[in-house]
């Protein structure tokens, strides 16, 4: 029963509100509630799971993702920390080595740079250094990428950095289904997982089926999802940009250009098979991301497509990325520094 | 056994050069003597300057709240209302070539140091006439003219930067032989920062290198929703965590002061600044203060009790100084009103200026990423990319 549910959830297409194949009702859920419910259920399921971070307890979460959890599970399992990223990340990693399953929250992923030594040198590398004896079942989570007007030190996208490190798994949910399934998978996973959320998406509501709401609903790590089928060009993205790609695809469809939109879900491991299958159909692929261009996720996709699909490509792999600047504060400059739907459309038309 | 240990210890001590014992002065008691005597401890011009600066800070921040809710300002805005005595008390006696480093709660530090209200407000509006041309925003105020070195979002990361400025001052004197180099640096940060590793690393190095640096802790008891008492371990033998005592552990004076009394802050800072200028090294000042508003304009501020807020509102530094000046004949009602009117004028003007200022041009997007624009690299035709026409028109696609 469960594998079939997971398989059909994986293949389910939520292009609009209509859901194919399920007679039961569809409800809506925000990404915030999806993450909150996933954390809640995993805390109930396994008492080695605990949450720590700044403001996760009494403040109910800086972005309210951990709302109600302190009241339900108490201060030993939902721990407010001082502002000591390197310190509390190190404590979390050590406790994971010793058998606990921490969920370590960074108020934003920008602040994790203060703890990056612990994430990379301790969490990511120890299984290899110990030749398989000591694993680190930890989830590092928090909002990643640009928000609105929060300027240079609060807007960086870290998908490329962390996905280059052997020993880390890197996930980036888009909708509520992703948020629930990937969070549960991450907590149950025996390896360190970098979980890149998005602040703008927290308040957005998406349709969810009863299958998604099941307390054992888990999505596979390393598998991308085809959000919309098309035959002229492939758009591949993750997190908030998936929504932009879907909107661009809608507009382009009016002009007869059918885009296939792929939601990566997993940056590391990258789902090459899904990308390859798509490129074999469309022969053109564009990667869309908020982060900086050099050594970005798009660079990896370009390299992989060139290696695996050289003869399939009718055009160079294009990358739509953020501008190569620290995020400016002024609202008009910030918009100019990030990909907009028009940028995606322009890129598609340049090769379609 | 005891006798043996004693002998050992005294042997070790005898072989070390004699060290001057570090004194901790807790200046927490109200200055009863000053308030009851008729001779004030401060000159009228200084008092008026402090009053003007505090009122400017308060009115400016309250205007920011208004502007934020009207959509002129956006993103993260952290207001300083309530803490003015610390900024004015410390910064107003610094020279232009002294440095100030702060956190995201930096508007008033910038104003006290001499960045114009126009430049700060325009920066907050995201206009190109702002002190950072709209590229920094509320949390990143920089001014090379006023020697304000930021404006840091990550608490604790500014302190080592402050140390660097102090290091430069000492280097000029010791290595470059500039006998007149005696500028000092003040780093401002809160109680939450005092649990960040970089604070401790900085205490160590400042004392080790005897840097002309003053650590100013604005202990307002709360780091967003985390009470200082829940976040910080008690200092040995105490009921509560005392930040100023950590100075001694690192070999520098640690001073506690009532951060709602600008004259006390002024006095304590004066001693610390003079120490630093004489080359006697750093000081740690803990100013007990309170922010009347939430952590930021997005903070619902539900965890602080009404009683606590009322208690601190009653100790507002501005009416305190006003009363003191009137009681001691440092200023008349008319003088004070004139100062307040001037502030109102300045604040109204800076909003108008910011509103009417243009937004940055699109071409500004790619400027100042590198001091040397050749850092953008070579284009296909062999020229430097910054030389290509339309390079700085700014697009989201740069590959």
PDB file of C-alpha atoms in Angstrom, chain A residues 12-260:
ATOM      1  CA  UNK A  12       1.025  13.008  -9.404  1.00  0.00           C
ATOM      2  CA  UNK A  13       0.723  16.148 -11.442  1.00  0.00           C
ATOM      3  CA  UNK A  14      -0.590  19.224  -9.664  1.00  0.00           C
ATOM      4  CA  UNK A  15      -0.529  21.560 -12.594  1.00  0.00           C
ATOM      5  CA  UNK A  16      -3.594  23.394 -11.377  1.00  0.00           C
ATOM      6  CA  UNK A  17      -5.971  22.529  -8.568  1.00  0.00           C
ATOM      7  CA  UNK A  18      -7.310  19.418 -10.230  1.00  0.00           C
ATOM      8  CA  UNK A  19      -5.817  16.169  -9.043  1.00  0.00           C
ATOM      9  CA  UNK A  20      -5.873  13.163 -11.298  1.00  0.00           C
ATOM     10  CA  UNK A  21      -6.821   9.732 -10.121  1.00  0.00           C
ATOM     11  CA  UNK A  22      -7.856  10.431  -6.521  1.00  0.00           C
ATOM     12  CA  UNK A  23     -11.518  10.380  -5.773  1.00  0.00           C
ATOM     13  CA  UNK A  24     -10.951  11.772  -2.259  1.00  0.00           C
ATOM     14  CA  UNK A  25     -11.077  15.489  -1.464  1.00  0.00           C
ATOM     15  CA  UNK A  26      -8.157  17.881  -1.960  1.00  0.00           C
ATOM     16  CA  UNK A  27      -7.454  20.406   0.760  1.00  0.00           C
ATOM     17  CA  UNK A  28      -4.962  23.254   0.903  1.00  0.00           C
ATOM     18  CA  UNK A  29      -1.974  23.643   3.186  1.00  0.00           C
ATOM     19  CA  UNK A  30       0.672  26.316   3.507  1.00  0.00           C
ATOM     20  CA  UNK A  31       4.319  25.321   3.340  1.00  0.00           C
ATOM     21  CA  UNK A  32       4.645  26.580   6.927  1.00  0.00           C
ATOM     22  CA  UNK A  33       1.950  24.205   8.152  1.00  0.00           C
ATOM     23  CA  UNK A  34       3.394  21.407   6.070  1.00  0.00           C
ATOM     24  CA  UNK A  35       6.794  21.788   7.756  1.00  0.00           C
ATOM     25  CA  UNK A  36       5.218  22.232  11.183  1.00  0.00           C
ATOM     26  CA  UNK A  37       3.091  19.106  10.831  1.00  0.00           C
ATOM     27  CA  UNK A  38       6.030  17.080   9.528  1.00  0.00           C
ATOM     28  CA  UNK A  39       8.194  18.123  12.496  1.00  0.00           C
ATOM     29  CA  UNK A  40       5.325  17.427  14.882  1.00  0.00           C
ATOM     30  CA  UNK A  41       4.762  13.928  13.533  1.00  0.00           C
ATOM     31  CA  UNK A  42       8.430  13.018  13.521  1.00  0.00           C
ATOM     32  CA  UNK A  43       8.883  14.282  17.092  1.00  0.00           C
ATOM     33  CA  UNK A  44       5.964  12.049  18.102  1.00  0.00           C
ATOM     34  CA  UNK A  45       7.267   9.067  16.174  1.00  0.00           C
ATOM     35  CA  UNK A  46      10.820   8.913  17.530  1.00  0.00           C
ATOM     36  CA  UNK A  47      11.853  10.326  20.880  1.00  0.00           C
ATOM     37  CA  UNK A  48      15.463  10.636  19.778  1.00  0.00           C
ATOM     38  CA  UNK A  49      14.352  13.441  17.451  1.00  0.00           C
ATOM     39  CA  UNK A  50      14.693  16.933  18.908  1.00  0.00           C
ATOM     40  CA  UNK A  51      14.689  20.478  17.593  1.00  0.00           C
ATOM     41  CA  UNK A  52      17.131  23.201  18.519  1.00  0.00           C
ATOM     42  CA  UNK A  53      17.885  26.688  17.340  1.00  0.00           C
ATOM     43  CA  UNK A  54      17.253  30.352  18.032  1.00  0.00           C
ATOM     44  CA  UNK A  55      13.672  31.289  18.948  1.00  0.00           C
ATOM     45  CA  UNK A  56      12.324  27.832  18.113  1.00  0.00           C
ATOM     46  CA  UNK A  57      10.601  27.435  21.479  1.00  0.00           C
ATOM     47  CA  UNK A  58       8.981  30.319  23.326  1.00  0.00           C
ATOM     48  CA  UNK A  59       8.989  32.642  20.341  1.00  0.00           C
ATOM     49  CA  UNK A  60       7.258  29.836  18.407  1.00  0.00           C
ATOM     50  CA  UNK A  61       9.903  30.024  15.699  1.00  0.00           C
ATOM     51  CA  UNK A  62      11.345  33.127  14.065  1.00  0.00           C
ATOM     52  CA  UNK A  63       9.194  32.273  11.054  1.00  0.00           C
ATOM     53  CA  UNK A  64       6.669  30.275  13.092  1.00  0.00           C
ATOM     54  CA  UNK A  65       7.681  26.937  11.602  1.00  0.00           C
ATOM     55  CA  UNK A  66       7.987  25.396  15.079  1.00  0.00           C
ATOM     56  CA  UNK A  67       4.777  26.931  16.397  1.00  0.00           C
ATOM     57  CA  UNK A  68       3.193  24.896  19.201  1.00  0.00           C
ATOM     58  CA  UNK A  69       6.004  22.350  19.393  1.00  0.00           C
ATOM     59  CA  UNK A  70       7.413  23.592  22.694  1.00  0.00           C
ATOM     60  CA  UNK A  71       3.981  23.403  24.281  1.00  0.00           C
ATOM     61  CA  UNK A  72       3.545  19.881  23.020  1.00  0.00           C
ATOM     62  CA  UNK A  73       6.979  18.349  23.555  1.00  0.00           C
ATOM     63  CA  UNK A  74       8.553  20.473  26.272  1.00  0.00           C
ATOM     64  CA  UNK A  75      11.837  22.336  26.556  1.00  0.00           C
ATOM     65  CA  UNK A  76      14.034  19.242  26.496  1.00  0.00           C
ATOM     66  CA  UNK A  77      13.002  18.407  22.962  1.00  0.00           C
ATOM     67  CA  UNK A  78      12.439  21.920  21.600  1.00  0.00           C
ATOM     68  CA  UNK A  79      15.442  23.892  22.779  1.00  0.00           C
ATOM     69  CA  UNK A  80      15.938  27.639  22.557  1.00  0.00           C
ATOM     70  CA  UNK A  81      19.633  28.361  22.152  1.00  0.00           C
ATOM     71  CA  UNK A  82      21.676  31.494  22.715  1.00  0.00           C
ATOM     72  CA  UNK A  83      22.996  33.195  19.622  1.00  0.00           C
ATOM     73  CA  UNK A  84      25.879  30.779  19.249  1.00  0.00           C
ATOM     74  CA  UNK A  85      25.709  29.170  15.819  1.00  0.00           C
ATOM     75  CA  UNK A  86      29.102  27.486  15.921  1.00  0.00           C
ATOM     76  CA  UNK A  87      28.424  26.373  19.485  1.00  0.00           C
ATOM     77  CA  UNK A  88      24.952  24.965  19.144  1.00  0.00           C
ATOM     78  CA  UNK A  89      25.608  23.393  15.742  1.00  0.00           C
ATOM     79  CA  UNK A  90      28.619  21.627  17.218  1.00  0.00           C
ATOM     80  CA  UNK A  91      26.528  20.344  20.107  1.00  0.00           C
ATOM     81  CA  UNK A  92      23.864  19.074  17.702  1.00  0.00           C
ATOM     82  CA  UNK A  93      26.395  17.264  15.517  1.00  0.00           C
ATOM     83  CA  UNK A  94      28.075  15.635  18.524  1.00  0.00           C
ATOM     84  CA  UNK A  95      24.736  14.443  19.847  1.00  0.00           C
ATOM     85  CA  UNK A  96      23.985  12.947  16.420  1.00  0.00           C
ATOM     86  CA  UNK A  97      27.283  11.047  16.487  1.00  0.00           C
ATOM     87  CA  UNK A  98      26.159   9.660  19.851  1.00  0.00           C
ATOM     88  CA  UNK A  99      22.803   8.476  18.513  1.00  0.00           C
ATOM     89  CA  UNK A 100      20.282  11.323  18.744  1.00  0.00           C
ATOM     90  CA  UNK A 101      18.479  12.786  15.712  1.00  0.00           C
ATOM     91  CA  UNK A 102      18.636  16.566  15.943  1.00  0.00           C
ATOM     92  CA  UNK A 103      16.846  19.042  13.713  1.00  0.00           C
ATOM     93  CA  UNK A 104      19.094  22.068  13.842  1.00  0.00           C
ATOM     94  CA  UNK A 105      17.421  25.298  12.778  1.00  0.00           C
ATOM     95  CA  UNK A 106      19.301  28.287  11.389  1.00  0.00           C
ATOM     96  CA  UNK A 107      17.237  31.431  11.499  1.00  0.00           C
ATOM     97  CA  UNK A 108      18.351  31.872   7.933  1.00  0.00           C
ATOM     98  CA  UNK A 109      20.993  29.912   6.065  1.00  0.00           C
ATOM     99  CA  UNK A 110      23.119  33.057   6.005  1.00  0.00           C
ATOM    100  CA  UNK A 111      23.766  32.625   9.720  1.00  0.00           C
ATOM    101  CA  UNK A 112      24.932  29.057   9.130  1.00  0.00           C
ATOM    102  CA  UNK A 113      28.143  30.502   7.754  1.00  0.00           C
ATOM    103  CA  UNK A 114      29.112  30.983  11.376  1.00  0.00           C
ATOM    104  CA  UNK A 115      28.723  27.237  11.834  1.00  0.00           C
ATOM    105  CA  UNK A 116      29.907  26.016   8.456  1.00  0.00           C
ATOM    106  CA  UNK A 117      32.988  24.438  10.009  1.00  0.00           C
ATOM    107  CA  UNK A 118      30.709  22.141  12.015  1.00  0.00           C
ATOM    108  CA  UNK A 119      28.466  21.347   9.047  1.00  0.00           C
ATOM    109  CA  UNK A 120      31.280  20.436   6.671  1.00  0.00           C
ATOM    110  CA  UNK A 121      34.178  19.185   8.748  1.00  0.00           C
ATOM    111  CA  UNK A 122      32.210  17.408  11.418  1.00  0.00           C
ATOM    112  CA  UNK A 123      28.840  16.401  10.025  1.00  0.00           C
ATOM    113  CA  UNK A 124      29.731  15.768   6.374  1.00  0.00           C
ATOM    114  CA  UNK A 125      33.147  14.148   6.617  1.00  0.00           C
ATOM    115  CA  UNK A 126      33.092  11.901   9.682  1.00  0.00           C
ATOM    116  CA  UNK A 127      31.413   8.837   8.155  1.00  0.00           C
ATOM    117  CA  UNK A 128      34.186   8.731   5.545  1.00  0.00           C
ATOM    118  CA  UNK A 129      36.998   9.424   8.004  1.00  0.00           C
ATOM    119  CA  UNK A 130      35.739   6.718  10.348  1.00  0.00           C
ATOM    120  CA  UNK A 131      35.389   4.263   7.451  1.00  0.00           C
ATOM    121  CA  UNK A 132      31.662   3.908   8.072  1.00  0.00           C
ATOM    122  CA  UNK A 133      31.661   3.571  11.859  1.00  0.00           C
ATOM    123  CA  UNK A 134      30.121   6.905  12.879  1.00  0.00           C
ATOM    124  CA  UNK A 135      27.189   8.418  10.993  1.00  0.00           C
ATOM    125  CA  UNK A 136      25.462  11.738  11.562  1.00  0.00           C
ATOM    126  CA  UNK A 137      21.653  11.609  11.269  1.00  0.00           C
ATOM    127  CA  UNK A 138      21.111  15.354  11.499  1.00  0.00           C
ATOM    128  CA  UNK A 139      18.887  17.776   9.594  1.00  0.00           C
ATOM    129  CA  UNK A 140      20.057  21.359   9.196  1.00  0.00           C
ATOM    130  CA  UNK A 141      17.118  23.495   8.124  1.00  0.00           C
ATOM    131  CA  UNK A 142      16.139  27.111   7.603  1.00  0.00           C
ATOM    132  CA  UNK A 143      15.104  29.659   4.987  1.00  0.00           C
ATOM    133  CA  UNK A 144      17.522  30.094   2.077  1.00  0.00           C
ATOM    134  CA  UNK A 145      17.906  32.672  -0.675  1.00  0.00           C
ATOM    135  CA  UNK A 146      16.377  36.114  -1.123  1.00  0.00           C
ATOM    136  CA  UNK A 147      13.379  37.409   0.829  1.00  0.00           C
ATOM    137  CA  UNK A 148      12.221  41.026   0.300  1.00  0.00           C
ATOM    138  CA  UNK A 149      14.424  44.029   1.017  1.00  0.00           C
ATOM    139  CA  UNK A 150      16.635  42.244   3.507  1.00  0.00           C
ATOM    140  CA  UNK A 151      19.844  43.246   1.706  1.00  0.00           C
ATOM    141  CA  UNK A 152      23.198  41.641   1.086  1.00  0.00           C
ATOM    142  CA  UNK A 153      23.829  39.701   4.264  1.00  0.00           C
ATOM    143  CA  UNK A 154      20.389  38.077   4.447  1.00  0.00           C
ATOM    144  CA  UNK A 155      19.772  37.046   0.858  1.00  0.00           C
ATOM    145  CA  UNK A 156      22.364  34.533  -0.246  1.00  0.00           C
ATOM    146  CA  UNK A 157      21.436  31.184  -1.825  1.00  0.00           C
ATOM    147  CA  UNK A 158      23.601  28.352  -0.489  1.00  0.00           C
ATOM    148  CA  UNK A 159      22.425  25.494  -2.691  1.00  0.00           C
ATOM    149  CA  UNK A 160      25.610  25.473  -4.771  1.00  0.00           C
ATOM    150  CA  UNK A 161      28.041  25.579  -1.855  1.00  0.00           C
ATOM    151  CA  UNK A 162      26.547  22.737   0.152  1.00  0.00           C
ATOM    152  CA  UNK A 163      25.750  20.571  -2.838  1.00  0.00           C
ATOM    153  CA  UNK A 164      29.439  20.460  -3.730  1.00  0.00           C
ATOM    154  CA  UNK A 165      30.367  18.674  -0.493  1.00  0.00           C
ATOM    155  CA  UNK A 166      30.604  14.895  -0.442  1.00  0.00           C
ATOM    156  CA  UNK A 167      28.770  13.513   2.557  1.00  0.00           C
ATOM    157  CA  UNK A 168      25.894  16.006   2.574  1.00  0.00           C
ATOM    158  CA  UNK A 169      22.449  15.591   1.077  1.00  0.00           C
ATOM    159  CA  UNK A 170      20.862  18.829  -0.059  1.00  0.00           C
ATOM    160  CA  UNK A 171      17.104  19.209  -0.423  1.00  0.00           C
ATOM    161  CA  UNK A 172      15.002  22.156  -1.563  1.00  0.00           C
ATOM    162  CA  UNK A 173      11.209  21.825  -1.287  1.00  0.00           C
ATOM    163  CA  UNK A 174       8.858  23.920  -3.396  1.00  0.00           C
ATOM    164  CA  UNK A 175       5.261  23.201  -2.386  1.00  0.00           C
ATOM    165  CA  UNK A 176       3.509  21.756   0.671  1.00  0.00           C
ATOM    166  CA  UNK A 177       3.766  18.198  -0.606  1.00  0.00           C
ATOM    167  CA  UNK A 178       7.528  18.613  -1.029  1.00  0.00           C
ATOM    168  CA  UNK A 179       7.846  20.205   2.389  1.00  0.00           C
ATOM    169  CA  UNK A 180       6.123  17.345   4.183  1.00  0.00           C
ATOM    170  CA  UNK A 181       7.592  14.472   2.240  1.00  0.00           C
ATOM    171  CA  UNK A 182      11.146  15.742   2.095  1.00  0.00           C
ATOM    172  CA  UNK A 183      11.268  16.862   5.744  1.00  0.00           C
ATOM    173  CA  UNK A 184      10.125  13.460   6.946  1.00  0.00           C
ATOM    174  CA  UNK A 185      12.570  11.745   4.630  1.00  0.00           C
ATOM    175  CA  UNK A 186      15.366  13.978   5.884  1.00  0.00           C
ATOM    176  CA  UNK A 187      14.665  13.281   9.547  1.00  0.00           C
ATOM    177  CA  UNK A 188      14.539   9.534   8.917  1.00  0.00           C
ATOM    178  CA  UNK A 189      17.713   9.621   6.821  1.00  0.00           C
ATOM    179  CA  UNK A 190      20.946   8.394   8.447  1.00  0.00           C
ATOM    180  CA  UNK A 191      23.077  11.104   6.812  1.00  0.00           C
ATOM    181  CA  UNK A 192      23.398  14.865   7.370  1.00  0.00           C
ATOM    182  CA  UNK A 193      20.786  16.702   5.307  1.00  0.00           C
ATOM    183  CA  UNK A 194      20.900  20.383   4.378  1.00  0.00           C
ATOM    184  CA  UNK A 195      17.272  21.453   4.039  1.00  0.00           C
ATOM    185  CA  UNK A 196      16.883  24.709   2.125  1.00  0.00           C
ATOM    186  CA  UNK A 197      13.485  26.301   2.654  1.00  0.00           C
ATOM    187  CA  UNK A 198      12.271  29.633   1.322  1.00  0.00           C
ATOM    188  CA  UNK A 199      10.762  32.417   3.393  1.00  0.00           C
ATOM    189  CA  UNK A 200       8.482  33.724   0.649  1.00  0.00           C
ATOM    190  CA  UNK A 201       6.992  30.261   0.163  1.00  0.00           C
ATOM    191  CA  UNK A 202       6.193  29.727   3.840  1.00  0.00           C
ATOM    192  CA  UNK A 203       2.872  31.530   3.582  1.00  0.00           C
ATOM    193  CA  UNK A 204       1.862  30.096   0.220  1.00  0.00           C
ATOM    194  CA  UNK A 205      -0.881  27.469   0.183  1.00  0.00           C
ATOM    195  CA  UNK A 206      -0.827  24.450  -2.101  1.00  0.00           C
ATOM    196  CA  UNK A 207      -3.268  21.582  -2.660  1.00  0.00           C
ATOM    197  CA  UNK A 208      -2.549  18.414  -0.676  1.00  0.00           C
ATOM    198  CA  UNK A 209      -4.212  15.027  -0.876  1.00  0.00           C
ATOM    199  CA  UNK A 210      -4.971  12.789   2.107  1.00  0.00           C
ATOM    200  CA  UNK A 211      -2.021  10.676   0.992  1.00  0.00           C
ATOM    201  CA  UNK A 212       0.300  13.641   1.518  1.00  0.00           C
ATOM    202  CA  UNK A 213      -1.253  14.218   4.929  1.00  0.00           C
ATOM    203  CA  UNK A 214      -0.567  10.643   6.007  1.00  0.00           C
ATOM    204  CA  UNK A 215       1.894  10.556   8.883  1.00  0.00           C
ATOM    205  CA  UNK A 216       4.186   8.177   7.031  1.00  0.00           C
ATOM    206  CA  UNK A 217       4.223  10.138   3.786  1.00  0.00           C
ATOM    207  CA  UNK A 218       7.854  10.222   2.717  1.00  0.00           C
ATOM    208  CA  UNK A 219       9.332  11.368  -0.583  1.00  0.00           C
ATOM    209  CA  UNK A 220      12.463   9.714  -1.949  1.00  0.00           C
ATOM    210  CA  UNK A 221      15.648  11.750  -1.710  1.00  0.00           C
ATOM    211  CA  UNK A 222      17.336  12.162  -5.086  1.00  0.00           C
ATOM    212  CA  UNK A 223      14.216  12.144  -7.249  1.00  0.00           C
ATOM    213  CA  UNK A 224      12.990  15.174  -9.182  1.00  0.00           C
ATOM    214  CA  UNK A 225       9.356  15.795 -10.093  1.00  0.00           C
ATOM    215  CA  UNK A 226       7.924  16.753 -13.475  1.00  0.00           C
ATOM    216  CA  UNK A 227       5.483  19.521 -12.563  1.00  0.00           C
ATOM    217  CA  UNK A 228       4.236  20.154 -16.077  1.00  0.00           C
ATOM    218  CA  UNK A 229       4.785  18.193 -19.252  1.00  0.00           C
ATOM    219  CA  UNK A 230       5.892  19.832 -22.480  1.00  0.00           C
ATOM    220  CA  UNK A 231       7.724  19.077 -25.694  1.00  0.00           C
ATOM    221  CA  UNK A 232       9.537  22.218 -26.835  1.00  0.00           C
ATOM    222  CA  UNK A 233      11.920  23.110 -24.024  1.00  0.00           C
ATOM    223  CA  UNK A 234      12.777  21.885 -20.496  1.00  0.00           C
ATOM    224  CA  UNK A 235      12.869  24.314 -17.580  1.00  0.00           C
ATOM    225  CA  UNK A 236      14.627  22.896 -14.522  1.00  0.00           C
ATOM    226  CA  UNK A 237      14.598  24.655 -11.186  1.00  0.00           C
ATOM    227  CA  UNK A 238      14.150  24.333  -7.426  1.00  0.00           C
ATOM    228  CA  UNK A 239      12.365  26.147  -4.606  1.00  0.00           C
ATOM    229  CA  UNK A 240      10.680  29.451  -5.407  1.00  0.00           C
ATOM    230  CA  UNK A 241      11.843  29.532  -9.003  1.00  0.00           C
ATOM    231  CA  UNK A 242       9.720  26.468  -9.756  1.00  0.00           C
ATOM    232  CA  UNK A 243       6.685  28.695  -9.300  1.00  0.00           C
ATOM    233  CA  UNK A 244       8.153  31.273 -11.668  1.00  0.00           C
ATOM    234  CA  UNK A 245       8.870  28.584 -14.268  1.00  0.00           C
ATOM    235  CA  UNK A 246       5.295  27.355 -14.045  1.00  0.00           C
ATOM    236  CA  UNK A 247       3.979  30.878 -14.594  1.00  0.00           C
ATOM    237  CA  UNK A 248       6.348  31.405 -17.516  1.00  0.00           C
ATOM    238  CA  UNK A 249       5.220  28.101 -18.989  1.00  0.00           C
ATOM    239  CA  UNK A 250       1.583  29.189 -18.733  1.00  0.00           C
ATOM    240  CA  UNK A 251       2.295  32.383 -20.622  1.00  0.00           C
ATOM    241  CA  UNK A 252       4.401  30.675 -23.264  1.00  0.00           C
ATOM    242  CA  UNK A 253       1.720  28.041 -23.811  1.00  0.00           C
ATOM    243  CA  UNK A 254      -0.526  30.827 -25.105  1.00  0.00           C
ATOM    244  CA  UNK A 255       2.038  31.395 -27.834  1.00  0.00           C
ATOM    245  CA  UNK A 256       2.255  27.727 -28.651  1.00  0.00           C
ATOM    246  CA  UNK A 257       5.522  27.021 -26.836  1.00  0.00           C
ATOM    247  CA  UNK A 258       5.066  24.016 -24.511  1.00  0.00           C
ATOM    248  CA  UNK A 259       7.569  23.923 -21.649  1.00  0.00           C
ATOM    249  CA  UNK A 260       8.331  20.925 -19.478  1.00  0.00           C
TER     250      UNK A 260
END
